[in-house]
PDB file of C-alpha atoms and ligand atoms in Angstrom:
ATOM      1  CA  MET A  53     -47.671  40.013 -30.613  1.00 64.00           C
ATOM      2  CA  LYS A  54     -49.633  38.429 -27.827  1.00 66.00           C
ATOM      3  CA  SER A  55     -46.434  37.468 -25.968  1.00 73.00           C
ATOM      4  CA  LYS A  56     -45.243  41.080 -26.135  1.00 74.00           C
ATOM      5  CA  ILE A  57     -48.377  42.307 -24.547  1.00 65.00           C
ATOM      6  CA  PHE A  58     -47.955  39.593 -21.933  1.00 68.00           C
ATOM      7  CA  SER A  59     -44.326  40.565 -21.162  1.00 74.00           C
ATOM      8  CA  ALA A  60     -45.378  44.239 -20.878  1.00 73.00           C
ATOM      9  CA  LEU A  61     -48.091  43.263 -18.462  1.00 67.00           C
ATOM     10  CA  LEU A  62     -45.769  41.072 -16.452  1.00 70.00           C
ATOM     11  CA  LEU A  63     -43.213  43.946 -16.251  1.00 68.00           C
ATOM     12  CA  THR A  64     -45.887  46.336 -15.076  1.00 69.00           C
ATOM     13  CA  VAL A  65     -46.932  43.948 -12.314  1.00 66.00           C
ATOM     14  CA  ALA A  66     -43.320  43.318 -11.280  1.00 68.00           C
ATOM     15  CA  VAL A  67     -42.591  47.077 -11.050  1.00 63.00           C
ATOM     16  CA  GLY A  68     -45.777  47.576  -9.135  1.00 62.00           C
ATOM     17  CA  VAL A  69     -44.919  44.917  -6.628  1.00 56.00           C
ATOM     18  CA  ALA A  70     -41.375  46.216  -6.216  1.00 60.00           C
ATOM     19  CA  LEU A  71     -42.679  49.734  -5.707  1.00 54.00           C
ATOM     20  CA  SER A  72     -45.243  48.763  -3.122  1.00 58.00           C
ATOM     21  CA  PHE A  73     -42.532  46.873  -1.242  1.00 54.00           C
ATOM     22  CA  ALA A  74     -40.322  49.895  -1.239  1.00 56.00           C
ATOM     23  CA  LEU A  75     -43.172  52.052  -0.039  1.00 52.00           C
ATOM     24  CA  SER A  76     -44.317  49.743   2.777  1.00 52.00           C
ATOM     25  CA  GLU A  77     -40.700  49.556   3.953  1.00 48.00           C
ATOM     26  CA  GLN A  78     -40.552  53.346   4.096  1.00 49.00           C
ATOM     27  CA  GLN A  79     -43.762  53.329   6.153  1.00 54.00           C
ATOM     28  CA  THR A  80     -42.359  51.001   8.821  1.00 64.00           C
ATOM     29  CA  LYS A  81     -38.835  52.438   8.909  1.00 86.00           C
ATOM     30  CA  PRO A  82     -37.999  52.171  12.580  1.00 93.00           C
ATOM     31  CA  TRP A  83     -37.651  55.417  14.438  1.00 96.00           C
ATOM     32  CA  PRO A  84     -35.550  54.744  17.553  1.00 96.00           C
ATOM     33  CA  VAL A  85     -36.358  56.934  20.587  1.00 97.00           C
ATOM     34  CA  PRO A  86     -33.547  57.721  23.011  1.00 97.00           C
ATOM     35  CA  GLU A  87     -34.046  56.121  26.420  1.00 96.00           C
ATOM     36  CA  LYS A  88     -34.107  59.467  28.157  1.00 96.00           C
ATOM     37  CA  TYR A  89     -37.331  60.359  26.307  1.00 97.00           C
ATOM     38  CA  GLN A  90     -38.846  56.854  26.212  1.00 96.00           C
ATOM     39  CA  LYS A  91     -39.561  56.853  29.953  1.00 95.00           C
ATOM     40  CA  MET A  92     -40.932  60.350  30.248  1.00 97.00           C
ATOM     41  CA  LYS A  93     -44.484  60.839  31.539  1.00 97.00           C
ATOM     42  CA  ASN A  94     -46.679  63.686  30.349  1.00 98.00           C
ATOM     43  CA  PRO A  95     -46.215  66.348  33.091  1.00 98.00           C
ATOM     44  CA  VAL A  96     -48.952  68.783  32.033  1.00 98.00           C
ATOM     45  CA  LYS A  97     -52.669  68.924  32.753  1.00 98.00           C
ATOM     46  CA  TYR A  98     -54.669  68.596  29.528  1.00 98.00           C
ATOM     47  CA  ASP A  99     -56.024  71.854  28.138  1.00 98.00           C
ATOM     48  CA  LYS A 100     -57.982  70.692  25.153  1.00 98.00           C
ATOM     49  CA  THR A 101     -58.665  74.183  23.768  1.00 98.00           C
ATOM     50  CA  ALA A 102     -54.957  75.096  23.804  1.00 98.00           C
ATOM     51  CA  ALA A 103     -54.049  71.746  22.294  1.00 98.00           C
ATOM     52  CA  ALA A 104     -56.534  72.008  19.492  1.00 98.00           C
ATOM     53  CA  THR A 105     -55.257  75.482  18.583  1.00 98.00           C
ATOM     54  CA  LEU A 106     -51.675  74.212  18.436  1.00 98.00           C
ATOM     55  CA  TRP A 107     -52.709  71.193  16.349  1.00 98.00           C
ATOM     56  CA  THR A 108     -54.639  73.383  13.876  1.00 98.00           C
ATOM     57  CA  LYS A 109     -51.769  75.808  13.540  1.00 98.00           C
ATOM     58  CA  HIS A 110     -48.828  73.435  13.278  1.00 98.00           C
ATOM     59  CA  CYS A 111     -49.799  69.856  12.633  1.00 98.00           C
ATOM     60  CA  LYS A 112     -53.141  69.600  10.775  1.00 98.00           C
ATOM     61  CA  SER A 113     -51.800  70.454   7.346  1.00 98.00           C
ATOM     62  CA  CYS A 114     -50.029  67.097   7.059  1.00 98.00           C
ATOM     63  CA  HIS A 115     -51.644  64.886   9.789  1.00 98.00           C
ATOM     64  CA  GLY A 116     -55.213  65.956   9.100  1.00 98.00           C
ATOM     65  CA  LYS A 117     -58.023  67.054  11.461  1.00 98.00           C
ATOM     66  CA  ALA A 118     -58.321  63.691  13.068  1.00 97.00           C
ATOM     67  CA  GLY A 119     -54.786  62.382  12.817  1.00 98.00           C
ATOM     68  CA  LYS A 120     -55.471  60.116   9.795  1.00 97.00           C
ATOM     69  CA  GLY A 121     -52.492  61.573   7.800  1.00 97.00           C
ATOM     70  CA  ASP A 122     -54.807  63.152   5.275  1.00 97.00           C
ATOM     71  CA  GLY A 123     -54.091  66.854   5.566  1.00 97.00           C
ATOM     72  CA  PRO A 124     -53.821  69.055   2.404  1.00 97.00           C
ATOM     73  CA  LYS A 125     -50.045  68.777   2.461  1.00 97.00           C
ATOM     74  CA  ALA A 126     -49.989  64.978   2.685  1.00 96.00           C
ATOM     75  CA  ALA A 127     -49.740  64.358  -1.039  1.00 94.00           C
ATOM     76  CA  GLN A 128     -46.454  66.304  -1.230  1.00 95.00           C
ATOM     77  CA  LEU A 129     -44.682  64.205   1.420  1.00 95.00           C
ATOM     78  CA  ASP A 130     -42.072  61.519   0.545  1.00 93.00           C
ATOM     79  CA  THR A 131     -43.016  59.486   3.557  1.00 92.00           C
ATOM     80  CA  PRO A 132     -46.540  58.928   4.753  1.00 94.00           C
ATOM     81  CA  SER A 133     -47.226  60.739   8.030  1.00 95.00           C
ATOM     82  CA  GLY A 134     -49.040  57.759   9.550  1.00 95.00           C
ATOM     83  CA  ASP A 135     -52.443  57.017  10.941  1.00 97.00           C
ATOM     84  CA  PHE A 136     -52.656  58.083  14.595  1.00 98.00           C
ATOM     85  CA  THR A 137     -55.849  56.149  15.201  1.00 97.00           C
ATOM     86  CA  THR A 138     -53.999  52.773  15.033  1.00 97.00           C
ATOM     87  CA  GLN A 139     -52.995  50.647  18.030  1.00 96.00           C
ATOM     88  CA  THR A 140     -49.355  50.717  16.755  1.00 94.00           C
ATOM     89  CA  PHE A 141     -49.423  54.454  17.246  1.00 96.00           C
ATOM     90  CA  LYS A 142     -51.297  54.477  20.547  1.00 95.00           C
ATOM     91  CA  LYS A 143     -48.980  51.866  22.104  1.00 96.00           C
ATOM     92  CA  GLN A 144     -46.108  54.319  22.198  1.00 97.00           C
ATOM     93  CA  SER A 145     -45.140  56.032  25.405  1.00 97.00           C
ATOM     94  CA  ASP A 146     -45.811  59.638  26.191  1.00 98.00           C
ATOM     95  CA  GLY A 147     -42.095  60.385  25.864  1.00 98.00           C
ATOM     96  CA  ALA A 148     -41.802  58.682  22.470  1.00 98.00           C
ATOM     97  CA  LEU A 149     -44.620  60.830  21.097  1.00 98.00           C
ATOM     98  CA  PHE A 150     -43.014  63.876  22.673  1.00 98.00           C
ATOM     99  CA  TYR A 151     -39.598  63.111  21.143  1.00 98.00           C
ATOM    100  CA  LYS A 152     -40.983  62.503  17.607  1.00 98.00           C
ATOM    101  CA  SER A 153     -43.209  65.602  17.730  1.00 98.00           C
ATOM    102  CA  TRP A 154     -40.457  67.869  18.940  1.00 98.00           C
ATOM    103  CA  ILE A 155     -37.297  66.657  17.223  1.00 98.00           C
ATOM    104  CA  GLY A 156     -38.789  65.226  14.037  1.00 97.00           C
ATOM    105  CA  ARG A 157     -36.858  63.648  11.127  1.00 96.00           C
ATOM    106  CA  ASP A 158     -37.046  63.976   7.294  1.00 94.00           C
ATOM    107  CA  ASP A 159     -40.493  65.249   6.330  1.00 96.00           C
ATOM    108  CA  MET A 160     -41.547  65.509   9.962  1.00 97.00           C
ATOM    109  CA  PRO A 161     -40.441  68.990  10.842  1.00 98.00           C
ATOM    110  CA  ASN A 162     -38.338  69.919  13.855  1.00 98.00           C
ATOM    111  CA  TYR A 163     -40.343  72.102  16.322  1.00 98.00           C
ATOM    112  CA  GLU A 164     -37.681  73.097  18.794  1.00 98.00           C
ATOM    113  CA  LYS A 165     -37.681  76.685  17.421  1.00 98.00           C
ATOM    114  CA  LYS A 166     -41.288  76.922  16.207  1.00 98.00           C
ATOM    115  CA  ILE A 167     -42.721  75.577  19.452  1.00 98.00           C
ATOM    116  CA  PRO A 168     -40.097  76.455  22.048  1.00 98.00           C
ATOM    117  CA  ASP A 169     -42.311  75.724  25.093  1.00 98.00           C
ATOM    118  CA  GLU A 170     -42.031  72.007  25.906  1.00 98.00           C
ATOM    119  CA  ASP A 171     -45.446  72.170  27.674  1.00 98.00           C
ATOM    120  CA  ASP A 172     -47.039  72.971  24.324  1.00 98.00           C
ATOM    121  CA  ILE A 173     -45.573  69.745  22.860  1.00 98.00           C
ATOM    122  CA  TRP A 174     -46.926  67.798  25.902  1.00 98.00           C
ATOM    123  CA  GLN A 175     -50.370  69.332  25.217  1.00 98.00           C
ATOM    124  CA  LEU A 176     -50.126  67.935  21.683  1.00 98.00           C
ATOM    125  CA  VAL A 177     -49.215  64.564  23.103  1.00 98.00           C
ATOM    126  CA  HIS A 178     -52.522  64.600  25.088  1.00 98.00           C
ATOM    127  CA  TYR A 179     -54.390  65.705  21.933  1.00 98.00           C
ATOM    128  CA  MET A 180     -52.926  62.894  19.794  1.00 98.00           C
ATOM    129  CA  ARG A 181     -53.971  60.292  22.367  1.00 97.00           C
ATOM    130  CA  GLU A 182     -57.731  61.271  21.690  1.00 97.00           C
ATOM    131  CA  PHE A 183     -57.598  60.238  17.996  1.00 96.00           C
TER     132      PHE A 183
HETATM  133  C1  LIG B 393     -44.878  68.959   6.762  1.00 53.06           C
HETATM  134  C2  LIG B 393     -45.716  67.832   7.241  1.00 53.06           C
HETATM  135  C3  LIG B 393     -45.820  67.575   8.760  1.00 53.06           C
HETATM  136  C4  LIG B 393     -46.251  68.468   9.703  1.00 53.06           C
HETATM  137  C5  LIG B 393     -46.618  69.973   9.542  1.00 53.06           C
HETATM  138  C6  LIG B 393     -46.141  67.710  10.916  1.00 53.06           C
HETATM  139  N1  LIG B 393     -45.825  66.415  10.712  1.00 53.06           N
HETATM  140 FE1  LIG B 393     -45.663  64.876  12.066  1.00 53.06          FE
HETATM  141  N2  LIG B 393     -44.985  63.669  10.660  1.00 53.06           N
HETATM  142  C7  LIG B 393     -44.828  63.955   9.328  1.00 53.06           C
HETATM  143  C8  LIG B 393     -44.307  62.844   8.603  1.00 53.06           C
HETATM  144  C9  LIG B 393     -44.002  62.725   7.148  1.00 53.06           C
HETATM  145  C10 LIG B 393     -44.128  61.799   9.581  1.00 53.06           C
HETATM  146  C11 LIG B 393     -43.493  60.380   9.366  1.00 53.06           C
HETATM  147  C12 LIG B 393     -42.009  60.597   9.561  1.00 53.06           C
HETATM  148  C13 LIG B 393     -41.194  59.294   9.408  1.00 53.06           C
HETATM  149  O1  LIG B 393     -41.710  58.208   9.714  1.00 53.06           O
HETATM  150  O2  LIG B 393     -40.066  59.455   9.070  1.00 53.06           O
HETATM  151  C14 LIG B 393     -44.574  62.369  10.913  1.00 53.06           C
HETATM  152  C15 LIG B 393     -44.566  61.707  12.099  1.00 53.06           C
HETATM  153  C16 LIG B 393     -45.023  62.163  13.230  1.00 53.06           C
HETATM  154  C17 LIG B 393     -45.066  61.365  14.543  1.00 53.06           C
HETATM  155  C18 LIG B 393     -44.626  59.978  14.653  1.00 53.06           C
HETATM  156  C19 LIG B 393     -45.690  59.030  14.224  1.00 53.06           C
HETATM  157  C20 LIG B 393     -45.511  57.591  14.601  1.00 53.06           C
HETATM  158  O3  LIG B 393     -46.226  56.839  13.951  1.00 53.06           O
HETATM  159  O4  LIG B 393     -44.716  57.277  15.426  1.00 53.06           O
HETATM  160  C21 LIG B 393     -45.612  62.233  15.437  1.00 53.06           C
HETATM  161  C22 LIG B 393     -45.853  61.915  16.930  1.00 53.06           C
HETATM  162  C23 LIG B 393     -45.870  63.482  14.797  1.00 53.06           C
HETATM  163  N3  LIG B 393     -45.485  63.449  13.435  1.00 53.06           N
HETATM  164  C24 LIG B 393     -46.374  64.588  15.439  1.00 53.06           C
HETATM  165  C25 LIG B 393     -46.569  65.883  14.817  1.00 53.06           C
HETATM  166  C26 LIG B 393     -47.027  67.022  15.583  1.00 53.06           C
HETATM  167  C27 LIG B 393     -47.400  67.033  17.027  1.00 53.06           C
HETATM  168  C28 LIG B 393     -47.001  67.986  14.656  1.00 53.06           C
HETATM  169  C29 LIG B 393     -47.328  69.439  14.933  1.00 53.06           C
HETATM  170  C30 LIG B 393     -46.584  70.160  15.974  1.00 53.06           C
HETATM  171  C31 LIG B 393     -46.574  67.485  13.368  1.00 53.06           C
HETATM  172  N4  LIG B 393     -46.352  66.123  13.498  1.00 53.06           N
HETATM  173  C32 LIG B 393     -46.489  68.188  12.249  1.00 53.06           C
HETATM  174  C33 LIG B 393     -45.193  65.152   8.718  1.00 53.06           C
HETATM  175  C34 LIG B 393     -45.573  66.312   9.318  1.00 53.06           C
END
């Protein structure tokens, strides 16, 4: 009897460990940025009010008010949306943030149609740097 409980426990732990590995792998899945974008510098002057309006309208539902990835839609996502207050996030170039924000992948939506003005995306890049 005792050994059955022990095996069940062991199995639970093994599944838990496997699952957390799978999840952490997802979290760090590399997202290559084409060279053309990588080197871009933010060309627009920061307009914080405009940027905040865009963030609230398009991005906050998943990424949260302060970029912590804790918006109301976060729980429904297959991949975590990340924590924008970390050094790993901040180290990225303007162009990398622009590319990921505009083009997207998987659960991160594509905004080429929803935000057709590239300058708006650049405003969001400024905004995300402040988290
Ligand atoms: C429906 C939920 C959702 C919305 C809305 C959303 N995102 Fe995302 N975003 C994600 C997810 C999920 C990821 C992680 C994608 C991945 O790694 O495959 C992500 C990743 C990102 C990244 C890359 C993060 C990193 O660590 O490199 C940036 C930049 C980003 N989003 C910006 C934005 C901006 C700007 C907006 C608004 C215009 C926005 N997102 C709207 C879900 C969302």
